[in-house]
PDB file of C-alpha atoms in Angstrom:
ATOM      1  CA  MET A   1       0.000   0.000   0.000  1.00 52.00           C
ATOM      2  CA  ILE A   2       1.343   3.421  -0.945  1.00 61.00           C
ATOM      3  CA  ALA A   3       1.052   6.120   1.709  1.00 69.00           C
ATOM      4  CA  ASP A   4      -0.979   9.186   0.748  1.00 73.00           C
ATOM      5  CA  PHE A   5       0.512  12.333   2.242  1.00 80.00           C
ATOM      6  CA  ASN A   6      -1.928  14.820   0.698  1.00 82.00           C
ATOM      7  CA  PRO A   7      -4.275  16.043   3.477  1.00 83.00           C
ATOM      8  CA  ILE A   8      -6.826  17.246   0.901  1.00 86.00           C
ATOM      9  CA  HIS A   9      -7.542  13.597   0.065  1.00 86.00           C
ATOM     10  CA  LEU A  10      -9.101  13.319   3.521  1.00 84.00           C
ATOM     11  CA  LEU A  11     -12.099  15.145   2.067  1.00 88.00           C
ATOM     12  CA  THR A  12     -12.555  12.385  -0.517  1.00 87.00           C
ATOM     13  CA  THR A  13     -13.224   9.543   1.923  1.00 91.00           C
ATOM     14  CA  PRO A  14     -16.484   8.187   3.305  1.00 93.00           C
ATOM     15  CA  TRP A  15     -14.821   8.059   6.748  1.00 94.00           C
ATOM     16  CA  PHE A  16     -14.405  11.838   6.889  1.00 94.00           C
ATOM     17  CA  TRP A  17     -17.894  12.554   5.565  1.00 95.00           C
ATOM     18  CA  SER A  18     -19.604  10.033   7.834  1.00 95.00           C
ATOM     19  CA  SER A  19     -18.042  11.564  10.936  1.00 95.00           C
ATOM     20  CA  PHE A  20     -18.450  15.172   9.766  1.00 96.00           C
ATOM     21  CA  ILE A  21     -22.096  14.780   8.727  1.00 95.00           C
ATOM     22  CA  GLY A  22     -22.912  12.899  11.945  1.00 95.00           C
ATOM     23  CA  TRP A  23     -21.375  15.681  14.061  1.00 94.00           C
ATOM     24  CA  THR A  24     -23.060  18.413  11.980  1.00 94.00           C
ATOM     25  CA  LEU A  25     -26.519  16.840  12.183  1.00 94.00           C
ATOM     26  CA  ALA A  26     -26.203  16.420  15.955  1.00 92.00           C
ATOM     27  CA  GLN A  27     -25.217  20.075  16.410  1.00 92.00           C
ATOM     28  CA  LEU A  28     -28.012  21.220  14.087  1.00 91.00           C
ATOM     29  CA  ALA A  29     -30.480  19.169  16.152  1.00 91.00           C
ATOM     30  CA  LYS A  30     -29.331  21.071  19.264  1.00 87.00           C
ATOM     31  CA  MET A  31     -29.668  24.379  17.416  1.00 87.00           C
ATOM     32  CA  THR A  32     -33.197  23.445  16.300  1.00 87.00           C
ATOM     33  CA  THR A  33     -34.167  22.531  19.870  1.00 83.00           C
ATOM     34  CA  GLY A  34     -32.784  25.851  21.085  1.00 81.00           C
ATOM     35  CA  PHE A  35     -34.748  27.698  18.401  1.00 85.00           C
ATOM     36  CA  ARG A  36     -37.963  25.955  19.455  1.00 86.00           C
ATOM     37  CA  LYS A  37     -37.380  27.001  23.078  1.00 85.00           C
ATOM     38  CA  THR A  38     -36.373  30.622  22.485  1.00 84.00           C
ATOM     39  CA  GLY A  39     -37.640  31.499  19.016  1.00 85.00           C
ATOM     40  CA  GLN A  40     -34.153  32.753  18.142  1.00 85.00           C
ATOM     41  CA  VAL A  41     -31.410  31.171  16.035  1.00 83.00           C
ATOM     42  CA  ASP A  42     -28.289  30.774  18.168  1.00 80.00           C
ATOM     43  CA  PHE A  43     -25.220  29.691  16.193  1.00 79.00           C
ATOM     44  CA  ARG A  44     -23.326  29.001  19.427  1.00 77.00           C
ATOM     45  CA  TYR A  45     -25.080  25.622  19.470  1.00 73.00           C
ATOM     46  CA  LEU A  46     -22.901  24.578  16.518  1.00 74.00           C
ATOM     47  CA  LEU A  47     -19.857  24.502  18.803  1.00 74.00           C
ATOM     48  CA  SER A  48     -21.484  23.758  22.150  1.00 73.00           C
ATOM     49  CA  THR A  49     -20.947  20.709  24.342  1.00 71.00           C
ATOM     50  CA  GLY A  50     -23.616  18.679  26.077  1.00 71.00           C
ATOM     51  CA  GLY A  51     -27.227  18.268  25.073  1.00 74.00           C
ATOM     52  CA  MET A  52     -29.257  15.907  22.895  1.00 79.00           C
ATOM     53  CA  PRO A  53     -27.871  14.180  20.883  1.00 87.00           C
ATOM     54  CA  SER A  54     -24.180  13.823  21.675  1.00 87.00           C
ATOM     55  CA  ALA A  55     -22.230  15.192  18.710  1.00 88.00           C
ATOM     56  CA  HIS A  56     -19.066  13.511  19.972  1.00 88.00           C
ATOM     57  CA  SER A  57     -20.811  10.139  19.921  1.00 91.00           C
ATOM     58  CA  ALA A  58     -22.307  10.816  16.492  1.00 94.00           C
ATOM     59  CA  MET A  59     -18.891  11.720  15.109  1.00 94.00           C
ATOM     60  CA  VAL A  60     -16.915   8.775  16.496  1.00 95.00           C
ATOM     61  CA  CYS A  61     -19.652   6.238  15.742  1.00 95.00           C
ATOM     62  CA  GLY A  62     -19.959   7.580  12.193  1.00 96.00           C
ATOM     63  CA  LEU A  63     -16.208   7.143  11.808  1.00 96.00           C
ATOM     64  CA  CYS A  64     -16.148   3.698  13.413  1.00 95.00           C
ATOM     65  CA  THR A  65     -19.122   2.381  11.447  1.00 96.00           C
ATOM     66  CA  SER A  66     -17.895   3.688   8.092  1.00 95.00           C
ATOM     67  CA  ILE A  67     -14.452   2.173   8.662  1.00 95.00           C
ATOM     68  CA  GLY A  68     -16.056  -1.139   9.614  1.00 95.00           C
ATOM     69  CA  LEU A  69     -18.320  -1.100   6.559  1.00 95.00           C
ATOM     70  CA  THR A  70     -15.484  -0.326   4.135  1.00 93.00           C
ATOM     71  CA  GLU A  71     -12.507  -2.136   5.681  1.00 92.00           C
ATOM     72  CA  GLY A  72     -14.312  -4.973   7.461  1.00 94.00           C
ATOM     73  CA  PHE A  73     -15.263  -5.050  11.123  1.00 93.00           C
ATOM     74  CA  GLY A  74     -12.459  -7.506  11.874  1.00 93.00           C
ATOM     75  CA  ALA A  75      -9.742  -5.232  10.491  1.00 94.00           C
ATOM     76  CA  PRO A  76      -7.252  -3.796  13.017  1.00 95.00           C
ATOM     77  CA  VAL A  77      -8.197  -0.242  12.035  1.00 94.00           C
ATOM     78  CA  SER A  78     -11.838  -1.075  12.859  1.00 94.00           C
ATOM     79  CA  MET A  79     -10.796  -2.300  16.305  1.00 94.00           C
ATOM     80  CA  LEU A  80      -8.841   0.926  16.813  1.00 95.00           C
ATOM     81  CA  ALA A  81     -11.852   3.010  15.756  1.00 95.00           C
ATOM     82  CA  ALA A  82     -14.154   1.016  18.062  1.00 94.00           C
ATOM     83  CA  GLY A  83     -11.807   1.597  20.997  1.00 94.00           C
ATOM     84  CA  PHE A  84     -11.623   5.312  20.176  1.00 91.00           C
ATOM     85  CA  ALA A  85     -15.435   5.482  20.019  1.00 92.00           C
ATOM     86  CA  ALA A  86     -15.852   3.615  23.315  1.00 91.00           C
ATOM     87  CA  ILE A  87     -13.405   5.891  25.147  1.00 91.00           C
ATOM     88  CA  THR A  88     -15.032   9.018  23.713  1.00 88.00           C
ATOM     89  CA  MET A  89     -18.553   7.927  24.666  1.00 85.00           C
ATOM     90  CA  PHE A  90     -17.462   6.819  28.141  1.00 85.00           C
ATOM     91  CA  ASP A  91     -15.799  10.205  28.656  1.00 82.00           C
ATOM     92  CA  ALA A  92     -18.905  12.059  27.455  1.00 78.00           C
ATOM     93  CA  ALA A  93     -21.198  10.129  29.789  1.00 75.00           C
ATOM     94  CA  SER A  94     -19.004   9.987  32.888  1.00 73.00           C
ATOM     95  CA  VAL A  95     -15.962  12.251  33.219  1.00 69.00           C
ATOM     96  CA  ARG A  96     -17.383  15.323  31.490  1.00 63.00           C
ATOM     97  CA  ARG A  97     -20.779  14.710  33.079  1.00 64.00           C
ATOM     98  CA  ALA A  98     -19.172  14.654  36.541  1.00 66.00           C
ATOM     99  CA  ALA A  99     -17.317  17.890  35.744  1.00 69.00           C
ATOM    100  CA  GLY A 100     -20.668  19.433  34.801  1.00 66.00           C
ATOM    101  CA  HIS A 101     -22.166  18.367  38.134  1.00 66.00           C
ATOM    102  CA  GLN A 102     -19.201  19.887  39.976  1.00 70.00           C
ATOM    103  CA  ALA A 103     -19.658  23.142  38.057  1.00 70.00           C
ATOM    104  CA  LYS A 104     -23.341  23.190  39.047  1.00 71.00           C
ATOM    105  CA  VAL A 105     -22.515  22.730  42.752  1.00 71.00           C
ATOM    106  CA  MET A 106     -19.813  25.407  42.609  1.00 71.00           C
ATOM    107  CA  ASN A 107     -22.217  27.823  40.895  1.00 71.00           C
ATOM    108  CA  GLN A 108     -24.776  27.198  43.673  1.00 71.00           C
ATOM    109  CA  MET A 109     -22.097  27.899  46.283  1.00 70.00           C
ATOM    110  CA  ILE A 110     -21.186  31.151  44.541  1.00 71.00           C
ATOM    111  CA  ASP A 111     -24.865  32.171  44.366  1.00 72.00           C
ATOM    112  CA  GLU A 112     -25.219  31.596  48.115  1.00 69.00           C
ATOM    113  CA  LEU A 113     -22.026  33.542  48.794  1.00 70.00           C
ATOM    114  CA  PHE A 114     -23.317  36.538  46.843  1.00 71.00           C
ATOM    115  CA  LYS A 115     -26.497  36.786  48.840  1.00 72.00           C
ATOM    116  CA  GLN A 116     -24.331  37.974  51.714  1.00 64.00           C
ATOM    117  CA  HIS A 117     -21.207  39.496  50.090  1.00 64.00           C
ATOM    118  CA  LYS A 118     -20.350  41.544  47.035  1.00 58.00           C
ATOM    119  CA  PHE A 119     -17.864  39.714  44.897  1.00 55.00           C
ATOM    120  CA  ARG A 120     -17.460  39.595  41.129  1.00 57.00           C
ATOM    121  CA  HIS A 121     -17.615  36.069  39.754  1.00 58.00           C
ATOM    122  CA  THR A 122     -17.725  34.115  36.538  1.00 58.00           C
ATOM    123  CA  ARG A 123     -20.233  31.304  36.257  1.00 57.00           C
ATOM    124  CA  LEU A 124     -18.925  27.927  35.168  1.00 52.00           C
ATOM    125  CA  LYS A 125     -20.343  26.052  32.198  1.00 56.00           C
ATOM    126  CA  GLU A 126     -22.540  23.303  33.615  1.00 53.00           C
ATOM    127  CA  LEU A 127     -23.562  21.488  30.450  1.00 54.00           C
ATOM    128  CA  LEU A 128     -20.317  19.635  29.717  1.00 55.00           C
ATOM    129  CA  GLY A 129     -21.275  15.996  29.491  1.00 63.00           C
ATOM    130  CA  HIS A 130     -24.147  13.823  28.384  1.00 70.00           C
ATOM    131  CA  THR A 131     -26.699  11.455  29.799  1.00 79.00           C
ATOM    132  CA  ARG A 132     -26.590   7.860  28.564  1.00 80.00           C
ATOM    133  CA  LYS A 133     -29.676   8.611  26.491  1.00 85.00           C
ATOM    134  CA  GLU A 134     -27.906  11.516  24.744  1.00 86.00           C
ATOM    135  CA  VAL A 135     -24.832   9.346  24.092  1.00 85.00           C
ATOM    136  CA  PHE A 136     -27.014   6.536  22.723  1.00 85.00           C
ATOM    137  CA  ALA A 137     -28.891   8.952  20.446  1.00 88.00           C
ATOM    138  CA  GLY A 138     -25.582  10.304  19.129  1.00 88.00           C
ATOM    139  CA  MET A 139     -24.311   6.759  18.590  1.00 89.00           C
ATOM    140  CA  ALA A 140     -27.433   5.798  16.637  1.00 92.00           C
ATOM    141  CA  LEU A 141     -27.273   8.981  14.569  1.00 92.00           C
ATOM    142  CA  GLY A 142     -23.605   8.442  13.695  1.00 93.00           C
ATOM    143  CA  MET A 143     -24.170   4.813  12.737  1.00 92.00           C
ATOM    144  CA  ALA A 144     -27.172   5.670  10.552  1.00 94.00           C
ATOM    145  CA  VAL A 145     -25.266   8.446   8.784  1.00 93.00           C
ATOM    146  CA  ALA A 146     -22.325   6.109   8.134  1.00 94.00           C
ATOM    147  CA  VAL A 147     -24.574   3.421   6.636  1.00 93.00           C
ATOM    148  CA  ILE A 148     -26.141   5.997   4.303  1.00 95.00           C
ATOM    149  CA  VAL A 149     -22.837   7.628   3.305  1.00 94.00           C
ATOM    150  CA  VAL A 150     -21.081   4.318   2.630  1.00 92.00           C
ATOM    151  CA  HIS A 151     -24.112   2.984   0.737  1.00 92.00           C
ATOM    152  CA  PHE A 152     -24.103   5.945  -1.645  1.00 91.00           C
ATOM    153  CA  TRP A 153     -20.319   6.356  -1.831  1.00 90.00           C
ATOM    154  CA  PRO A 154     -19.049   5.507  -5.327  1.00 84.00           C
ATOM    155  CA  ALA A 155     -17.057   2.283  -5.420  1.00 70.00           C
ATOM    156  CA  PRO A 156     -13.535   2.491  -6.891  1.00 65.00           C
ATOM    157  CA  LEU A 157     -13.341   1.469 -10.550  1.00 46.00           C
ATOM    158  CA  GLY A 158     -13.248  -2.286 -11.018  1.00 45.00           C
ATOM    159  CA  THR A 159     -14.496  -3.004  -7.491  1.00 53.00           C
ATOM    160  CA  PRO A 160     -17.778  -4.931  -7.251  1.00 50.00           C
ATOM    161  CA  ARG A 161     -20.308  -3.812  -4.624  1.00 50.00           C
TER     162      ARG A 161
END
């Protein structure tokens, strides 16, 4: 196999597009939910963390599924992608979620402190992680996107589908 050192070729793979479209659809879903709640379009949702569905899960599961579909699920690169996806989803549902809970408690402590003292403060971002439901929804979204992208991706010349 000849190594391809041109980074532009990344844009010509189903792996890139499966992960990118999965992430984009998840972020657009959050933006749509925000619009329904407030009646205003808020583009900050495109780069936000937390919320339904998990864009991190959609991205890594889109990548993992598309690699599995094109390279075979038993291929070493598929195992690597599956491990990467598992670590990312575990982090989203546990470590970052716990950090969000800590931020919430610290914000409550600051609110209580300010009822008695004057002190300038900066509130911490509380929506850092995801519930299992949000992670699962992101996983399902990423897998569905990958199946669609790979299905419609043109096969290389001379390769039967």
